[in-house]
XYZ file of C-alpha atoms in Angstrom:
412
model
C -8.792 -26.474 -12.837
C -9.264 -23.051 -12.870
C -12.037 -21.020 -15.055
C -12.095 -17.343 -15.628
C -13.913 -15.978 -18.269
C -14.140 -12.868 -20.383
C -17.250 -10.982 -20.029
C -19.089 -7.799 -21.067
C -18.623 -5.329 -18.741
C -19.789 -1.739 -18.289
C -17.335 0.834 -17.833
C -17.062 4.892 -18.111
C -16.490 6.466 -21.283
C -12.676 7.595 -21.252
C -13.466 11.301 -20.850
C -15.249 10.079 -17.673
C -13.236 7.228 -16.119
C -10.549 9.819 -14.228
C -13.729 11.707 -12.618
C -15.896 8.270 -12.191
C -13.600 5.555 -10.262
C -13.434 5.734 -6.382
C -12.029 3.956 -3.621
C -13.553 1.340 -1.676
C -16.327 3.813 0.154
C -14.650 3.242 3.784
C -11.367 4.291 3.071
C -12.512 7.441 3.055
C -13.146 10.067 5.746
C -16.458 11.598 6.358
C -15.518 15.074 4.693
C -13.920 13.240 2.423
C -17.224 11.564 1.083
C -18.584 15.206 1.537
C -16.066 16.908 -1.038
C -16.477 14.950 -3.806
C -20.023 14.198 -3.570
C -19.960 18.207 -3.786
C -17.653 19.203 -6.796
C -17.599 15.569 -8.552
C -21.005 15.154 -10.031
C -19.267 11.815 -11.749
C -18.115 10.003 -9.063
C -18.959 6.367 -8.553
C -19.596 7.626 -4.994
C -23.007 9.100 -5.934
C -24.102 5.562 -6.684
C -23.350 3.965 -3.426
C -24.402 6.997 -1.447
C -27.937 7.824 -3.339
C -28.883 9.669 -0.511
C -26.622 12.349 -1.159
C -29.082 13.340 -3.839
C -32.073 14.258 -0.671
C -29.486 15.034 2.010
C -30.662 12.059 4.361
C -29.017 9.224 5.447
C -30.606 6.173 3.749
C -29.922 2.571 4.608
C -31.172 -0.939 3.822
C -33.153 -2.564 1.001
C -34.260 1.553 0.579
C -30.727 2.269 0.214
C -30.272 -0.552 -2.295
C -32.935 0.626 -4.512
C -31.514 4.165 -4.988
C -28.122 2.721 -5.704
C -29.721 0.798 -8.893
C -30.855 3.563 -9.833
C -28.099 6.037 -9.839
C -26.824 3.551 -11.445
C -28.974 3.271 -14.443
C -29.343 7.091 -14.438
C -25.291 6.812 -15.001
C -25.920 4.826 -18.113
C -29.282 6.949 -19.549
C -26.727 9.903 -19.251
C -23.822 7.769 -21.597
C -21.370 8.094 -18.812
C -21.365 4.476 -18.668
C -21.138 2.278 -21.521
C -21.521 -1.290 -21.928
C -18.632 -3.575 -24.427
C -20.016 -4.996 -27.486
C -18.143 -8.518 -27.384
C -17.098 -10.076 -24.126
C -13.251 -8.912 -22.896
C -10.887 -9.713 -20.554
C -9.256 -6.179 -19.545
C -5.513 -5.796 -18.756
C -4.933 -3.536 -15.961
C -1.427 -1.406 -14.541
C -1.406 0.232 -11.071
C 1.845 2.131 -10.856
C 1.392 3.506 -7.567
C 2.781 6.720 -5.828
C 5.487 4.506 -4.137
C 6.577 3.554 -7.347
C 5.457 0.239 -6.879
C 3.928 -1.415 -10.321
C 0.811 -4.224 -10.298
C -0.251 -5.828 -13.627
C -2.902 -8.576 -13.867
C -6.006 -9.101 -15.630
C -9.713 -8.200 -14.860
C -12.213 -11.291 -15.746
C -14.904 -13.323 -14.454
C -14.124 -15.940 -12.058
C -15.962 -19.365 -11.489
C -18.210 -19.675 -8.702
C -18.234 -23.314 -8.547
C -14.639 -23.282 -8.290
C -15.170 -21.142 -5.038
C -17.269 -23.818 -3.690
C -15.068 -26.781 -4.963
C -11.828 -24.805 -3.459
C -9.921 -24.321 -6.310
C -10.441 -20.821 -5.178
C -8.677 -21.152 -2.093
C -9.339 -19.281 1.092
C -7.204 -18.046 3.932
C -9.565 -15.789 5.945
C -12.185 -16.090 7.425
C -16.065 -13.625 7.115
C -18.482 -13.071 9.252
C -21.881 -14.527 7.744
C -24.145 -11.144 8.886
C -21.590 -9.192 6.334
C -22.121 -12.021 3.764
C -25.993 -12.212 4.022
C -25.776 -8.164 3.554
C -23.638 -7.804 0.587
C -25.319 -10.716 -0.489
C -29.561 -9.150 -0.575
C -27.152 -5.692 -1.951
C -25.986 -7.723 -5.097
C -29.450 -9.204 -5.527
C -31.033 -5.675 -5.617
C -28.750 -4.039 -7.909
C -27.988 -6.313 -10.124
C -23.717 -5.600 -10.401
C -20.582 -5.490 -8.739
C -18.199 -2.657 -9.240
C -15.098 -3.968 -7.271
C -13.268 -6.584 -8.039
C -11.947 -9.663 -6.089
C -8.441 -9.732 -5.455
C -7.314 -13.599 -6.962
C -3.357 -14.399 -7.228
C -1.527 -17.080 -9.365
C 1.821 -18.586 -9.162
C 3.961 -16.541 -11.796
C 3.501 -17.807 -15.348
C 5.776 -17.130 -18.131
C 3.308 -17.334 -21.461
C 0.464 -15.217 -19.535
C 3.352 -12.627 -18.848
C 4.535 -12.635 -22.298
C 1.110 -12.172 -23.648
C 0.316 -9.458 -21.118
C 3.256 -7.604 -22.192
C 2.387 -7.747 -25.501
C -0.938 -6.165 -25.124
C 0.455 -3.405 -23.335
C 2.700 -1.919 -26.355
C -0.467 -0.791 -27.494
C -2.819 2.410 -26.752
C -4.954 1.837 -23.205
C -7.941 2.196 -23.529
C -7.898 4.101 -20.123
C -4.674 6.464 -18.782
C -5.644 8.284 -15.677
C -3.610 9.705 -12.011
C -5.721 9.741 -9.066
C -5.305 12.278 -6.677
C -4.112 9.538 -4.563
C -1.468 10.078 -7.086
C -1.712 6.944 -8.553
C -1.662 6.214 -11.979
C -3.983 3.547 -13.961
C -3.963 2.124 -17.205
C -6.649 -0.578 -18.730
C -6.337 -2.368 -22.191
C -9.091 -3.907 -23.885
C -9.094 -7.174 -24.708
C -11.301 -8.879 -26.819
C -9.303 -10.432 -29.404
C -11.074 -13.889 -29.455
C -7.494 -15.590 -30.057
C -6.083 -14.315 -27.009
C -8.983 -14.512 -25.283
C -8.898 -18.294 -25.578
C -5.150 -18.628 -24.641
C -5.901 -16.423 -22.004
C -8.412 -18.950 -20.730
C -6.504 -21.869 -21.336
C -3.488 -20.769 -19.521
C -5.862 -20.290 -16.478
C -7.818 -23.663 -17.323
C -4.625 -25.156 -16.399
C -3.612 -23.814 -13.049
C -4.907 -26.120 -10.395
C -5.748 -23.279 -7.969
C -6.421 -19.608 -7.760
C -5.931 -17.872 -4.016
C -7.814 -14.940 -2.741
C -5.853 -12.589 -1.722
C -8.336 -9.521 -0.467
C -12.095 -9.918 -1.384
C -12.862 -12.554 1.004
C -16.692 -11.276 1.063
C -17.013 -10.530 -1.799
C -16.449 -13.543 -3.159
C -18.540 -15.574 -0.486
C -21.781 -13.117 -1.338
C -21.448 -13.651 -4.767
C -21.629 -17.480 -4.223
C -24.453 -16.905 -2.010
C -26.252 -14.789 -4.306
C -25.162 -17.394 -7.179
C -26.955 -20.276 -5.056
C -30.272 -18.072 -4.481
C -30.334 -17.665 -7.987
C -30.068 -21.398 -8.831
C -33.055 -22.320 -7.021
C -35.378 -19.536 -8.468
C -34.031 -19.842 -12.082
C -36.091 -23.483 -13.236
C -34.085 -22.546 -16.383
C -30.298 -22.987 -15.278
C -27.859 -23.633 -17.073
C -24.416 -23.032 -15.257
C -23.596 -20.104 -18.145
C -25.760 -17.855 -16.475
C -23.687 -14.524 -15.743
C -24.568 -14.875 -11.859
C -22.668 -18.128 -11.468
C -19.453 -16.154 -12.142
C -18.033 -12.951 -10.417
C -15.648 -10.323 -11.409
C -11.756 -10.403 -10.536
C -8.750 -8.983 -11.095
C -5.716 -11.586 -10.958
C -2.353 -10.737 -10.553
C 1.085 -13.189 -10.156
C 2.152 -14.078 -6.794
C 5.584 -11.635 -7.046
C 3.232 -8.444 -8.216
C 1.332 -8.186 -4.570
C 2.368 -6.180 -1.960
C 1.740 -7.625 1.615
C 1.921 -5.319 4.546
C 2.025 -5.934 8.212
C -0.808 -4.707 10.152
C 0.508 -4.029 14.115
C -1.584 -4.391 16.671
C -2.647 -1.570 19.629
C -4.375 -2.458 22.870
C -5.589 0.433 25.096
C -5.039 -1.251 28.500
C -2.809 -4.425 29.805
C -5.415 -6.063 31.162
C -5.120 -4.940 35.225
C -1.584 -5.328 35.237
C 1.303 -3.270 35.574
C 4.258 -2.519 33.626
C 6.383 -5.091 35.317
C 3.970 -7.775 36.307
C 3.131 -7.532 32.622
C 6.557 -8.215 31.375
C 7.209 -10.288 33.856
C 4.339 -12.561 32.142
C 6.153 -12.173 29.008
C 8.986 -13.658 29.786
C 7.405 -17.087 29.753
C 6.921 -16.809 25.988
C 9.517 -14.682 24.855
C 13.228 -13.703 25.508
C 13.096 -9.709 25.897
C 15.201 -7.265 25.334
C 15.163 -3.600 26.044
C 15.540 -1.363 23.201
C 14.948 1.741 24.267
C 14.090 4.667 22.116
C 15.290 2.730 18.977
C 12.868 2.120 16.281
C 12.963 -1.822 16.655
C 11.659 -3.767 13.936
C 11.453 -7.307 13.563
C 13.354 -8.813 10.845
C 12.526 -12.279 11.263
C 9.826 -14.806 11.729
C 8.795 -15.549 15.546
C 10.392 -12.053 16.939
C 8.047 -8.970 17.567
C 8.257 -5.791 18.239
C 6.575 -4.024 21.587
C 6.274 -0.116 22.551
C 5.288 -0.050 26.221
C 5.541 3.040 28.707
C 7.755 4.971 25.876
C 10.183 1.946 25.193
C 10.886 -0.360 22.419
C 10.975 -4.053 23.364
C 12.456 -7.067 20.629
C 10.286 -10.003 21.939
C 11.882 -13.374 20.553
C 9.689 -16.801 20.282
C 11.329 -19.164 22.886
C 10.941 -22.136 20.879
C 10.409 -24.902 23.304
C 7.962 -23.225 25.012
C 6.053 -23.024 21.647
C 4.971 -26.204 19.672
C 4.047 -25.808 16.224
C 2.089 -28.513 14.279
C 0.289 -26.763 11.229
C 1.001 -23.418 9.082
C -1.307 -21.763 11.786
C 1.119 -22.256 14.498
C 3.754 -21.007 12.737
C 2.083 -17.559 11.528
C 2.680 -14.787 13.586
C -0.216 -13.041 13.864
C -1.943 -16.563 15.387
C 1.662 -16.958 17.543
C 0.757 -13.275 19.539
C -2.714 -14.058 19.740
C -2.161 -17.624 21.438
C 0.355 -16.153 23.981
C -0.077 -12.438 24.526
C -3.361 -11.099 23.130
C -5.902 -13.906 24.841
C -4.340 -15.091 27.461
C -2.652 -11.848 28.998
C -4.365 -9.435 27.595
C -7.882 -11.010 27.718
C -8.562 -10.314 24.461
C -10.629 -13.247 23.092
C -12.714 -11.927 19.961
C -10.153 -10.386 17.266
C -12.942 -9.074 15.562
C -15.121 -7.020 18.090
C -13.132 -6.098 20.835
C -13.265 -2.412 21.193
C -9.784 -2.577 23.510
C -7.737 -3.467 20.283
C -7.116 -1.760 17.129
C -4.871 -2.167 13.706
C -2.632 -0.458 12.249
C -1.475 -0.963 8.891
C 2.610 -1.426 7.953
C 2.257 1.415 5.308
C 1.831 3.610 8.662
C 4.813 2.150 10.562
C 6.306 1.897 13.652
C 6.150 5.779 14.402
C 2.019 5.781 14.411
C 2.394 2.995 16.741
C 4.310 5.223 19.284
C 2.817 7.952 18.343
C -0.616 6.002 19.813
C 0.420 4.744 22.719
C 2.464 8.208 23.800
C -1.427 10.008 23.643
C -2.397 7.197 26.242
C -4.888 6.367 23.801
C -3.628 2.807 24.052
C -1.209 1.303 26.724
C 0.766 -1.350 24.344
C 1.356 -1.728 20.260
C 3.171 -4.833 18.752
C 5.133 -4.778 15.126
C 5.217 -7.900 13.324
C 6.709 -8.982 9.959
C 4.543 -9.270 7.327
C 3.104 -12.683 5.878
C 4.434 -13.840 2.846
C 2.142 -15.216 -0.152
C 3.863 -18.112 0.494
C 2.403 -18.605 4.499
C -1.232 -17.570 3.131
C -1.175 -19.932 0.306
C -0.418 -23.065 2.931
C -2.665 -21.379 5.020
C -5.321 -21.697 2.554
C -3.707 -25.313 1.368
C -4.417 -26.799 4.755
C -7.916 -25.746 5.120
C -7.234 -23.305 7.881
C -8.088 -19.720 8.585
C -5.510 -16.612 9.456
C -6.746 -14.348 12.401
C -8.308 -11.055 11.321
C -6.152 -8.036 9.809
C -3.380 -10.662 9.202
C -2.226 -9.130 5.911
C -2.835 -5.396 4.381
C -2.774 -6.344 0.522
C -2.216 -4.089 -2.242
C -2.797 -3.366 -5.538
C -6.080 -1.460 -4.432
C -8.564 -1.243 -7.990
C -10.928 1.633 -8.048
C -14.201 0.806 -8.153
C -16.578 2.065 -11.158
C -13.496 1.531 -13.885
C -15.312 -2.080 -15.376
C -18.735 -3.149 -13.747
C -20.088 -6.652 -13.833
C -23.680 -7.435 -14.382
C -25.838 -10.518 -13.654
């Protein structure tokens, strides 16, 4: 059974919090880093880039050190502050799409990561682990949270709800023009429903935070072994989350663009195709799938429906039937020689929030020769996924809410 906890965390004084919380660090361009590391002497982004602060470029265990301490500089100068009694925090996205995400930021179990009640449907590459891993160890917290979903439960709603008909503690637009809102919680009555509503689900799934959640059970194992004083309560053996129901997430697509076919030409390529998949010619029309098995393909400024010929195709486990896994299996490896979804420079991804029109808009530079749409997964294809012990191919799913980091930090 599941257990999330409440915990202490550190956040930004509510003056601050609008100025302080960032985006993951990569989603932003270069001069976008530049801008607000300029005129935004609060942003969470001085942290993770300390060496802003000598104008160098400053990596590794060096790098780590700085970011500890910007960060205790942060809380010497009270724009942090750390909560008196341990909370769970209740937290609203309502995005610029209109789209709303309420769940609930708290501690999750790291045992329960190893024992797979935290389920996994993705899978990490260990040189990313090990790093994040020796970065937690260094600092000492984690400022973004792990993205864990539920199946949809009617008392945690109701109690969620209720919270919210009071003052957040936190009410802030982005200029990503979304708009945030956090509630406190650290009644000690709720709390403990809270927990015991969670106690009883028999699994949690992750839906984005794959390595974040395997460093932090690294990290949680190192610190076993050199603690002779464990206990299993220890803040380490826990790490922060935000959990949301299964019908709050967002999944998007993310299409797939290859810069060459692989030697081939336009018709020997199709002709290869055909084996797989019943084609049709679309034209100039924006084709895009509506169904599982059938994929759409922009080739030499024409849109092609490609439709799953079923008895060609045998599928025996939820990773048969998942798209992403189908186009790799017949198209990606085997035509297009594309073997390592990970590393190979001839393939990129594009995200469904961008749509079909960035797909032909790449392939029309000649920057790539070929771009596939596909439907997105649905939560309930990752969580049998997950259920069955298997793994989804990389940049299967584009997952959203997105948290900002910086607005509750968790210390060990």
């Amino acid at each position: 059974m599941a257990q999330i906890i409440p915990f202490k965390a550190v956040r930004p004084t509510r003056d601050k919090v609008s100025l302080l919380a960032a985006r993951s660090y990569d989603s932003y361009t270069a001069a976008q880093v530049e801008s607000r590391l300029r005129d935004n002497p609060f942003s969470f982004l001085h942290i993770v880039n300390p060496g802003y602060k000598y104008q160098k470029e400053i990596s590794g265990q060096e790098r780590y050190g700085l970011v500890k301490n910007r960060y205790q500089e942060f809380k010497e100068d009270g724009i942090f502050i750390e909560e008196r009694k341990p909370s769970f925090f209740v937290y609203k996205i309502v995005n610029r799409d209109g789209l709303e995400f309420v769940g609930i930021v708290g501690a999750a179990s790291v045992q329960d990561y190893e024992d797979d009640v935290i389920k996994k449907h993705e899978d990490t590459l260990e040189f990313r682990e090990l790093l994040f891993k020796e970065y937690l160890k260094t600092v000492g917290f984690n400022a973004e949270s792990v993205l864990l979903t539920y199946p949809d439960n009617l008392e945690l709603e109701k109690i969620i709800i209720a919270i919210m008909q009071s003052r957040p503690e936190y009410e802030f637009t982005t200029t990503y023009r979304d708009t945030h809102y956090v509630w406190n919680v650290d009644d000690e009555v709720i709390l403990e429903k809270i927990q015991n509503i969670y106690s009883q689900m028999p699994a949690l799934y992750i839906a984005d935070g794959h390595h974040r959640s395997a460093s932090s059970y690294l990290l949680a194992k190192d610190l076993r072994q050199e603690n002779p004083n464990h206990t299993g309560k220890e803040a380490y053996n826990y790490f922060m989350s935000f959990l949301i129901p299964e019908s709050d997430l967002k999944i998007y697509e993310f299409n797939r663009l290859v810069t060459d076919l692989n030697g081939m030409g336009k018709q020997e390529f199709l002709i290869k195709l055909d084996e797989h998949f019943r084609i049709e010619n679309r034209g100039m029309e924006y084709f895009k799938p509506s169904k599982l098995h059938d994929f759409s393909m922009y080739l030499d400024g024409e849109f092609y429906s490609l439709s799953l010929r079923k008895t060609k195709y045998k599928i025996n486990n939820a990773l048969d039937a998942l798209d992403t896994h189908i186009l790799y299996v017949t198209v990606l490896k085997p035509l297009l020689g594309i073997e390592d979804l990970r590393n190979d420079q001839r393939i990129e991804y594009s995200h469904g929030k961008r749509d079909l029109a960035y797909v032909k808009t790449a392939v029309d530079s000649g920057t790539f020769a070929v771009g596939f749409g596909l439907l997105p997964v649905t939560t309930d294809e990752i969580k049998k996924i997950a259920d069955e012990g298997l793994k989804m191919p990389p940049k299967s799913t584009y997952i959203e809410p997105k948290l900002r980091c910086g607005v509750t930090v968790y210390e060990f």
